[in-house]
Coordinates of C-alpha atoms in Angstrom, one line a residue:
X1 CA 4.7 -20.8 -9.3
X2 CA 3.6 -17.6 -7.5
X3 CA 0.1 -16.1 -8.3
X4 CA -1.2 -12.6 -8.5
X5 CA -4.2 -10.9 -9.5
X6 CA -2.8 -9.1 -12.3
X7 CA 0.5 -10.0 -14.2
X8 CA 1.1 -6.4 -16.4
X9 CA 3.2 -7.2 -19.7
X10 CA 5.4 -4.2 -20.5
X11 CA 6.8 -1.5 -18.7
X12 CA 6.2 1.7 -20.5
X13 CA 3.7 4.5 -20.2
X14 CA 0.8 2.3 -20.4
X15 CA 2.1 -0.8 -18.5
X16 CA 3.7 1.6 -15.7
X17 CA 0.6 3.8 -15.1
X18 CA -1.9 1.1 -15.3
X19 CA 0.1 -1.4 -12.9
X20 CA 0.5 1.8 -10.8
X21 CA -3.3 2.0 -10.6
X22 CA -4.2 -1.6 -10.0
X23 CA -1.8 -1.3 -7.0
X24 CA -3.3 1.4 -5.7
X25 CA -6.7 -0.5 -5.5
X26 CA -4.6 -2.9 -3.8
X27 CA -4.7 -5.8 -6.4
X28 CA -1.3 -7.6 -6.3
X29 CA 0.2 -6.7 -9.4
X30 CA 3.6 -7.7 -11.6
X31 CA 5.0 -5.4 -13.9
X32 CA 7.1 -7.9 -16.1
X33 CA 9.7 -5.6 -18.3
X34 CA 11.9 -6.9 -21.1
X35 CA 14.7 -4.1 -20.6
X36 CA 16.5 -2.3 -17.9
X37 CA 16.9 0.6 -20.4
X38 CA 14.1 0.6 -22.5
X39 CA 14.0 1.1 -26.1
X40 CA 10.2 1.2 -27.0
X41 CA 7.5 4.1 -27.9
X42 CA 7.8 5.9 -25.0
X43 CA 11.3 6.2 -24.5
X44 CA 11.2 7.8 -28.2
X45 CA 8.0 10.2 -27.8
X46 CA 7.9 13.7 -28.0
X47 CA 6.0 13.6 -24.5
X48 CA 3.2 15.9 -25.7
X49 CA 0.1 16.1 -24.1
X50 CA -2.3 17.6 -26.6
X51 CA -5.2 18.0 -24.3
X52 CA -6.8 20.1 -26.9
X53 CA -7.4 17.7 -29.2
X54 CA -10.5 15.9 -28.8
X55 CA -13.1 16.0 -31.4
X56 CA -15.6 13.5 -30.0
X57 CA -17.1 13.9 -26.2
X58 CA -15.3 10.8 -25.7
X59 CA -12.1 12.0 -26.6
X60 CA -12.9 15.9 -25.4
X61 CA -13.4 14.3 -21.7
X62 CA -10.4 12.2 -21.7
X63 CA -8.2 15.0 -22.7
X64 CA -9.4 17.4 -20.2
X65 CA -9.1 14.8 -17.6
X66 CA -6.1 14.2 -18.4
X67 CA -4.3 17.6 -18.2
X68 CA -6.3 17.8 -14.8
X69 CA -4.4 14.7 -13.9
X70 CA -0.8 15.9 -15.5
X71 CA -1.0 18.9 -13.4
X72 CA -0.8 17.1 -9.9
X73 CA 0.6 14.2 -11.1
X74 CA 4.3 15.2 -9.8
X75 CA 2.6 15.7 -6.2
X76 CA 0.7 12.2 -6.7
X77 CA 3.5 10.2 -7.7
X78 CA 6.3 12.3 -5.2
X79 CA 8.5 12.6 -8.1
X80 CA 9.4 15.3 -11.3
X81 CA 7.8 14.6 -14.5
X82 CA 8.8 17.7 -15.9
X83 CA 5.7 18.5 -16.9
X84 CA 5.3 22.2 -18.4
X85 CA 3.1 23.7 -21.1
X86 CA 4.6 25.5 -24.1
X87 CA 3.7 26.9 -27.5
X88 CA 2.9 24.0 -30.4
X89 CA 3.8 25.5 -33.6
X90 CA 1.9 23.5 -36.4
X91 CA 3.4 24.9 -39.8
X92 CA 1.8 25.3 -42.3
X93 CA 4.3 24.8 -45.5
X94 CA 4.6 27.3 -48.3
X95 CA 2.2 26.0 -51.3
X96 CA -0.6 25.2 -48.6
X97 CA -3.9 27.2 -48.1
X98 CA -3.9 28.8 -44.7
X99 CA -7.9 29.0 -44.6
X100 CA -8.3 25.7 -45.6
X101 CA -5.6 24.6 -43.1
X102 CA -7.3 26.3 -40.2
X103 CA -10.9 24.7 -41.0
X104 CA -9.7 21.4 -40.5
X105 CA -9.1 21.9 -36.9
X106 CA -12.4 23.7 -36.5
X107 CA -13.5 20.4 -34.6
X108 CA -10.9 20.2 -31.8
X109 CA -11.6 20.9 -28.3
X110 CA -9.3 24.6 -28.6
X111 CA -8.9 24.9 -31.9
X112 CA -5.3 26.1 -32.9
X113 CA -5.2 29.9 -34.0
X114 CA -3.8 30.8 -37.4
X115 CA -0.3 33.2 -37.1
X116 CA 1.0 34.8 -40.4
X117 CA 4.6 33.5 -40.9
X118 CA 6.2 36.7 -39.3
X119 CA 4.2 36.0 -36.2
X120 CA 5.2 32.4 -36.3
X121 CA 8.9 33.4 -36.6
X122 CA 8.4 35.9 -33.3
X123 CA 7.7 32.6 -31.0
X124 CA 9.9 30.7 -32.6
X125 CA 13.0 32.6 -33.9
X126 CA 15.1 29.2 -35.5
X127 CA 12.3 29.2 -37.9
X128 CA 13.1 30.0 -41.6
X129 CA 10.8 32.6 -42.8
X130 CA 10.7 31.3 -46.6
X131 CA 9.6 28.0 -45.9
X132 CA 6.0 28.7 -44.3
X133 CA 3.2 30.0 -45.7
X134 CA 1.9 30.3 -41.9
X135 CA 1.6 28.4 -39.1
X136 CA -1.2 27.2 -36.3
X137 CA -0.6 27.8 -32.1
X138 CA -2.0 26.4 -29.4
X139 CA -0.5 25.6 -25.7
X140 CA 0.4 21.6 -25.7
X141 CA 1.3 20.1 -22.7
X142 CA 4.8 18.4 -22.4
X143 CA 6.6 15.8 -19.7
X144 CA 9.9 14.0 -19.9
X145 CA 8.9 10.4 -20.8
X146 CA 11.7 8.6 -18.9
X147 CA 11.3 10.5 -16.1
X148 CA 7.3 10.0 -16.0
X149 CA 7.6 6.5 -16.6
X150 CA 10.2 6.3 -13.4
X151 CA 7.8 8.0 -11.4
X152 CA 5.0 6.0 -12.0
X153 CA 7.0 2.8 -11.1
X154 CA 8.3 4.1 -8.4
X155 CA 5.3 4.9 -6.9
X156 CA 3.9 1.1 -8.0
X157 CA 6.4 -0.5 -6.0
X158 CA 6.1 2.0 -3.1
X159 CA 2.4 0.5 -3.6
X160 CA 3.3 -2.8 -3.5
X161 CA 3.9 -3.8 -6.6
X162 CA 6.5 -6.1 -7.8
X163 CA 8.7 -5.1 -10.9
X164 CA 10.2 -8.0 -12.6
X165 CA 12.8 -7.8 -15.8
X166 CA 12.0 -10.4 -18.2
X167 CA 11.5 -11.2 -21.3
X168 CA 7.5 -12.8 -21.8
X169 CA 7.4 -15.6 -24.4
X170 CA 4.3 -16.8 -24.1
X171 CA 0.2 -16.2 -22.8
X172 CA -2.0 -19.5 -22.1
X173 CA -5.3 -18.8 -20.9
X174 CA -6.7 -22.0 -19.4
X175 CA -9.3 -22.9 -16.0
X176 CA -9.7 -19.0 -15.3
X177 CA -6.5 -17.7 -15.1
X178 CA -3.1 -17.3 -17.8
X179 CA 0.3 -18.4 -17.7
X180 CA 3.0 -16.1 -18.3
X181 CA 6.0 -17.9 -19.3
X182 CA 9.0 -15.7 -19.5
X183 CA 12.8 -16.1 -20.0
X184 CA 13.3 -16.7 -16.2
X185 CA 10.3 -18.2 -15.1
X186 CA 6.5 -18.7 -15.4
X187 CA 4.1 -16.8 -13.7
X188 CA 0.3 -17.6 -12.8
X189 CA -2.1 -14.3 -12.8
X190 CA -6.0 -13.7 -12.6
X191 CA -5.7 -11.3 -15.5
X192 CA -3.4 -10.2 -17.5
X193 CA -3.1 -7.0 -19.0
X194 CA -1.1 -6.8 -22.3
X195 CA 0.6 -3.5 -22.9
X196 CA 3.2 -4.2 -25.4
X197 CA 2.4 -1.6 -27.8
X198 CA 3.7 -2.6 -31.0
X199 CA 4.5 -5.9 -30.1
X200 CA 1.0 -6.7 -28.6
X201 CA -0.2 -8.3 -31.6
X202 CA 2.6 -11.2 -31.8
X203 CA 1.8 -11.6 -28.3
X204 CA -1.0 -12.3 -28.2
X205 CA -0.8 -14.7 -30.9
X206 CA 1.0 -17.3 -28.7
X207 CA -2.2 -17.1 -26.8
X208 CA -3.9 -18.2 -30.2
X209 CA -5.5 -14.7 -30.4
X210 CA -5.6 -11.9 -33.3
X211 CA -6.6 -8.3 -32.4
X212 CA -6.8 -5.5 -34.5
X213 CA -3.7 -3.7 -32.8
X214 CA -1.4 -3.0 -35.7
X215 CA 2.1 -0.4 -35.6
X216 CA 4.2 1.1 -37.5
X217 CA 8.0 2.0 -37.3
X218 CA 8.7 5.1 -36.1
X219 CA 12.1 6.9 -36.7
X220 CA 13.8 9.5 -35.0
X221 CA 17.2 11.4 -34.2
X222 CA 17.6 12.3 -31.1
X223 CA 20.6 14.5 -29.9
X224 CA 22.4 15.1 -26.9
X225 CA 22.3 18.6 -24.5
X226 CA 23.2 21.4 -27.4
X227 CA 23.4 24.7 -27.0
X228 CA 20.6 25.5 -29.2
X229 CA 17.3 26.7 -28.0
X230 CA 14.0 25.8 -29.5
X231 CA 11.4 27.7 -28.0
X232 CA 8.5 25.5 -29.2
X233 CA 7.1 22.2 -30.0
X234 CA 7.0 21.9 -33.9
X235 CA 5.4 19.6 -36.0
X236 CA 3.7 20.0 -39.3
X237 CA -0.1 21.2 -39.4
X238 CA -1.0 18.4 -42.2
X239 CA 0.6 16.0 -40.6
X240 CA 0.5 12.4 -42.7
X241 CA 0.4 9.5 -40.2
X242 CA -3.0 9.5 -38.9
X243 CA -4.3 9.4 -42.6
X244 CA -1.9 6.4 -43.1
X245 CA -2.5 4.5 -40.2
X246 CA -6.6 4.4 -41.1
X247 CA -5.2 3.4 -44.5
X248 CA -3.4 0.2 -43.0
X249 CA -6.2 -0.5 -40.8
X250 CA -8.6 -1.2 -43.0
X251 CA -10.8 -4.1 -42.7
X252 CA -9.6 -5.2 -46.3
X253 CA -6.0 -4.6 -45.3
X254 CA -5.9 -7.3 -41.9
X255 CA -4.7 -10.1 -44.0
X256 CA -1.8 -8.4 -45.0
X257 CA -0.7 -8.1 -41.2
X258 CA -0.9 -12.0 -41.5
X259 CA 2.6 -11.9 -43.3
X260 CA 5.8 -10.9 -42.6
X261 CA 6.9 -9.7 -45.9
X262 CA 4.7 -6.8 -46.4
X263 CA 4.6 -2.9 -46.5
X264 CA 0.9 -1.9 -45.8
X265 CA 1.2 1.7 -46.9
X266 CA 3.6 4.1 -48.5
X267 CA 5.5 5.3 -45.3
X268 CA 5.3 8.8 -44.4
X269 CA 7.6 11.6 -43.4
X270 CA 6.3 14.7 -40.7
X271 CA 8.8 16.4 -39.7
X272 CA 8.9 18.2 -36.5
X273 CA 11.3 19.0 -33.2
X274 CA 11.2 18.8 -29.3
X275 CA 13.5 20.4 -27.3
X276 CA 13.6 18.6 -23.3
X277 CA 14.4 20.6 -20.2
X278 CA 17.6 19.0 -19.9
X279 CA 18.6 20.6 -23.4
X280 CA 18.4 17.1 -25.6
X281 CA 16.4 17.5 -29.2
X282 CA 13.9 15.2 -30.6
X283 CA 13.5 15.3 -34.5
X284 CA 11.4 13.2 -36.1
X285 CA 9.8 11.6 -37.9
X286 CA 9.5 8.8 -41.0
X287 CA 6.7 6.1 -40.1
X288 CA 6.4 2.6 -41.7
X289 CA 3.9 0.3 -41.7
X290 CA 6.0 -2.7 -42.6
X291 CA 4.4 -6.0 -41.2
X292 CA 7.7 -7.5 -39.5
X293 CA 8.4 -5.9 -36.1
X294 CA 12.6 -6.8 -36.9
X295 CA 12.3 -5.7 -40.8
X296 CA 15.0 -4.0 -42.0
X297 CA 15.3 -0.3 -43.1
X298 CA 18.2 2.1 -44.1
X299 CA 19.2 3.7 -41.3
X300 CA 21.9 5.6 -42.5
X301 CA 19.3 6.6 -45.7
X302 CA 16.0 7.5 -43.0
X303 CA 18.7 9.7 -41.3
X304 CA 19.6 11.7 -44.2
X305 CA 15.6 12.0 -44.9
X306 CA 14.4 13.5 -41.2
X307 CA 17.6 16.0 -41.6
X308 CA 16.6 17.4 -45.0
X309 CA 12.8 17.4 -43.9
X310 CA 13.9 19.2 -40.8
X311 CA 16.3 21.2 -42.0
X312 CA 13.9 22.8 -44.2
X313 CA 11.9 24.6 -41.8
X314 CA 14.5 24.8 -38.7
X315 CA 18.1 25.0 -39.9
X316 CA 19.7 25.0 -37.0
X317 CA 18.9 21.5 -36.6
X318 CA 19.6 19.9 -39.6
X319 CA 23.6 18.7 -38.8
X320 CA 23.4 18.6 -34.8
X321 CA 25.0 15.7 -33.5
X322 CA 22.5 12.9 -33.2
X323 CA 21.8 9.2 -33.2
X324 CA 19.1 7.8 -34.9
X325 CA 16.5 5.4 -33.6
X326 CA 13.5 3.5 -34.3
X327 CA 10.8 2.0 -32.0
X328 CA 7.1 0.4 -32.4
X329 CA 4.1 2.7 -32.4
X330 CA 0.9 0.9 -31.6
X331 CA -2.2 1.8 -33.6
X332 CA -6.0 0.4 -34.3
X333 CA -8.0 1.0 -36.5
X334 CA -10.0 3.7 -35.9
X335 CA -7.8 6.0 -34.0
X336 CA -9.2 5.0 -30.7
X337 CA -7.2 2.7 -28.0
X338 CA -8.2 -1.1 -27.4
X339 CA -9.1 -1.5 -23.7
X340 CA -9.9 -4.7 -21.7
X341 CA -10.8 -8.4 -22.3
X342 CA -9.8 -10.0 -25.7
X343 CA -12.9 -11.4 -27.1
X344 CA -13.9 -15.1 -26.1
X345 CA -10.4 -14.5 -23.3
X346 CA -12.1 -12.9 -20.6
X347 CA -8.9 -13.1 -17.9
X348 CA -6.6 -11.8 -21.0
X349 CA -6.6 -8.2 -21.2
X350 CA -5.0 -5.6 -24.0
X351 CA -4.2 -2.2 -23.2
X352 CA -3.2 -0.5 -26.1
X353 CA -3.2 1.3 -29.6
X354 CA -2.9 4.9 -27.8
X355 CA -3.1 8.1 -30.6
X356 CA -2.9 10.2 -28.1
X357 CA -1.4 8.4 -24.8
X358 CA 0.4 11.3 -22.5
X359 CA -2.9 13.5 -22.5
X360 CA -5.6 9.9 -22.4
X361 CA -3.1 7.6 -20.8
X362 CA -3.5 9.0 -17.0
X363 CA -7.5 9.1 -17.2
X364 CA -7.9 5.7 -18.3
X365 CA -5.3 3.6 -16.3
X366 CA -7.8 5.3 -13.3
X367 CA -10.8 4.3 -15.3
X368 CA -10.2 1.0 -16.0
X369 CA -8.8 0.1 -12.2
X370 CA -11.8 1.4 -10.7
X371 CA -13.6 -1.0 -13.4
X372 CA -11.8 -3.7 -12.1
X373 CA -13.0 -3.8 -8.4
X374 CA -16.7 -3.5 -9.9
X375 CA -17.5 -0.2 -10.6
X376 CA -19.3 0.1 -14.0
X377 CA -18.0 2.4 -16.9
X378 CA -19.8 3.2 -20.0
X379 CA -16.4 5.1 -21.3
X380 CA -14.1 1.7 -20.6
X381 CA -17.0 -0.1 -22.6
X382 CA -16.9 1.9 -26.0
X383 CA -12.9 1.1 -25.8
X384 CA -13.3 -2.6 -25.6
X385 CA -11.6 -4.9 -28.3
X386 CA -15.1 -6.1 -29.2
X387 CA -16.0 -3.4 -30.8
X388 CA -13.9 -4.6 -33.9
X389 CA -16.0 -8.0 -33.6

């Protein structure tokens, strides 16, 4: 059974950038990936990197590091991320109070400024008129997700890294170091690093371990190249998701999570739109906080739901041809990511619950590697599962 310093569990954002940057501090490092084609959060995302965001120095230095880091990252990696920055249109609907819209982001880094809806219309023409009240704008970063994920594990292995498709089963922690048993076969590591995203908690379980690392489903159409052109990235300015996730991550609520049967909060429906390079739409998105990672939903019914909700503010969109999907969003409880070792596990490490990942991912995969060959970090610290303790 081959050994290495660091076994990485899932090959998304997190699990490619963070393997990349162990390898680059020369660690030997396994990314172990379920899929060839992936199917999880990332594949699904809009890509957005809303740098702009933070509202706590924590937050406010992360996202500036990060757009620093996005804006090289091609160069770094020697390969296209597709990384651009374009107008976020955050609508405000008709009914809503404009002022009292605008004041709630007051507290972001660059707060958004306020358009009337004729102005709103002018940068982004598929836009119908009656269905705003106004809208906010600010510039929002943006990257294919596929293709940064490629470059970061292409630049891994080109590192040294080994990539590995498999599926994990199981995490035992025993004599300081964990087993990885997978599909194919078992591995022996250091440290692992879980980033699993939605499916972190169950994994972690077979460990005998409970985190506060919930998800919810997330459900989207996406489209092939059209002909259409979205000039912007829209999304609604009061959106509902954050609000529900802190509602299904209450302290009170973690025995629910225990079950397998339960829906932890109403689910939610913002609707918004991203349009690639290559010409393919995004349009999302219901969320559900529904305690089984497999549970059902109507597919055909959530469908009908994003293209109405769409279709209300952009038209043009509403009866593209499309395929809907559905993937597993990580969250925690308080909005902030869960960052090194699991209490009482010290060699078993989570890496996830990201509100923000494309703008904080990139900053803290560096962080947390230069952690690991001894250098201290106050900023890793305040992320650490303990916190929840």
């Amino acid at each position: 059974m081959k050994t290495y310093d660091w076994v990485v569990v899932g090959g998304g954002l997190v699990g490619a950038a963070l393997s990349y940057e162990l390898a680059s501090k020369k660690f030997s490092v396994l990314l172990l990936e379920q899929h060839s084609t992936p199917e999880n959060a990332t594949r699904y995302s809009y890509g957005g990197i809303a740098y702009w965001s933070g509202t706590t120095p924590l937050t406010r230095q992360l996202c500036q590091e990060g757009i620093e880091i996005h804006r090289n990252l091609s160069a770094e990696l020697d390969s296209e991320t597709q990384f651009r920055e374009l107008d976020l249109l955050l609508l405000i609907a008709q009914g809503s109070d404009p002022q009292k819209v605008t004041a709630s982001y007051r507290g972001f880094a660059i707060p958004p400024s306020l358009l009337d809806a004729e102005a709103a219309c002018d940068l982004e023409p598929l836009l119908n008129r009656e269905a705003i009240a106004a809208a906010l704008t600010v510039r929002h970063g943006n990257v294919a997700p596929d293709l940064l994920v490629k470059a970061y594990t292409q630049a891994f292995t080109r590192a040294g890294g080994t990539l590995q498709i498999a599926q994990v089963t199981a995490l035992k922690e025993s004599q300081g170091q964990v087993t990885v048993t997978t599909t194919a076969e078992n591995y022996a590591a250091a440290n692992v690093a879980v980033c699993t995203g939605g499916m972190s908690r169950n994994l972690l379980k077979t460990a005998h371990v409970t985190v506060p690392c919930y998800f919810t489903h997330a459900e989207l159409i996406e489209t092939p190249s059209v002909d259409v052109k979205l000039q912007a990235l829209v999304m609604p300015a009061e959106t509902q998701r954050f609000q529900m996730e802190a509602e299904a991550g209450k302290l009170e609520k973690a025995p629910l999570w225990e079950q397998q049967t339960q829906e932890v909060a109403p689910p939610i429906l913002d609707p918004g739109a991203i349009q690639f390079v290559d010409g393919r739409i995004r349009i999302g998105q219901i969320s559900r906080t529904l305690t089984n990672p497999q549970a059902q939903v109507d597919a055909a019914q959530s469908e009908a739901d994003i293209r109405a909700a769409v279709g209300q503010f952009l038209p043009a969109l509403k009866d593209l041809p499309g395929n809907w999907h559905r993937c597993l969003v990580a969250f925690s409880g308080d909005r902030l990511p869960l960052i090194g070792p699991v209490p009482e596990h010290n060699h078993l490490h989570i890496f996830a619950g990201f509100s923000n990942p494309f703008a904080i991912l990139p900053p803290l995969a560096k962080r947390f590697a230069n952690c690991m060959t001894g250098k201290q970090d106050e900023l890793i610290a305040q992320l650490s599962p303990g916190r929840f303790a």
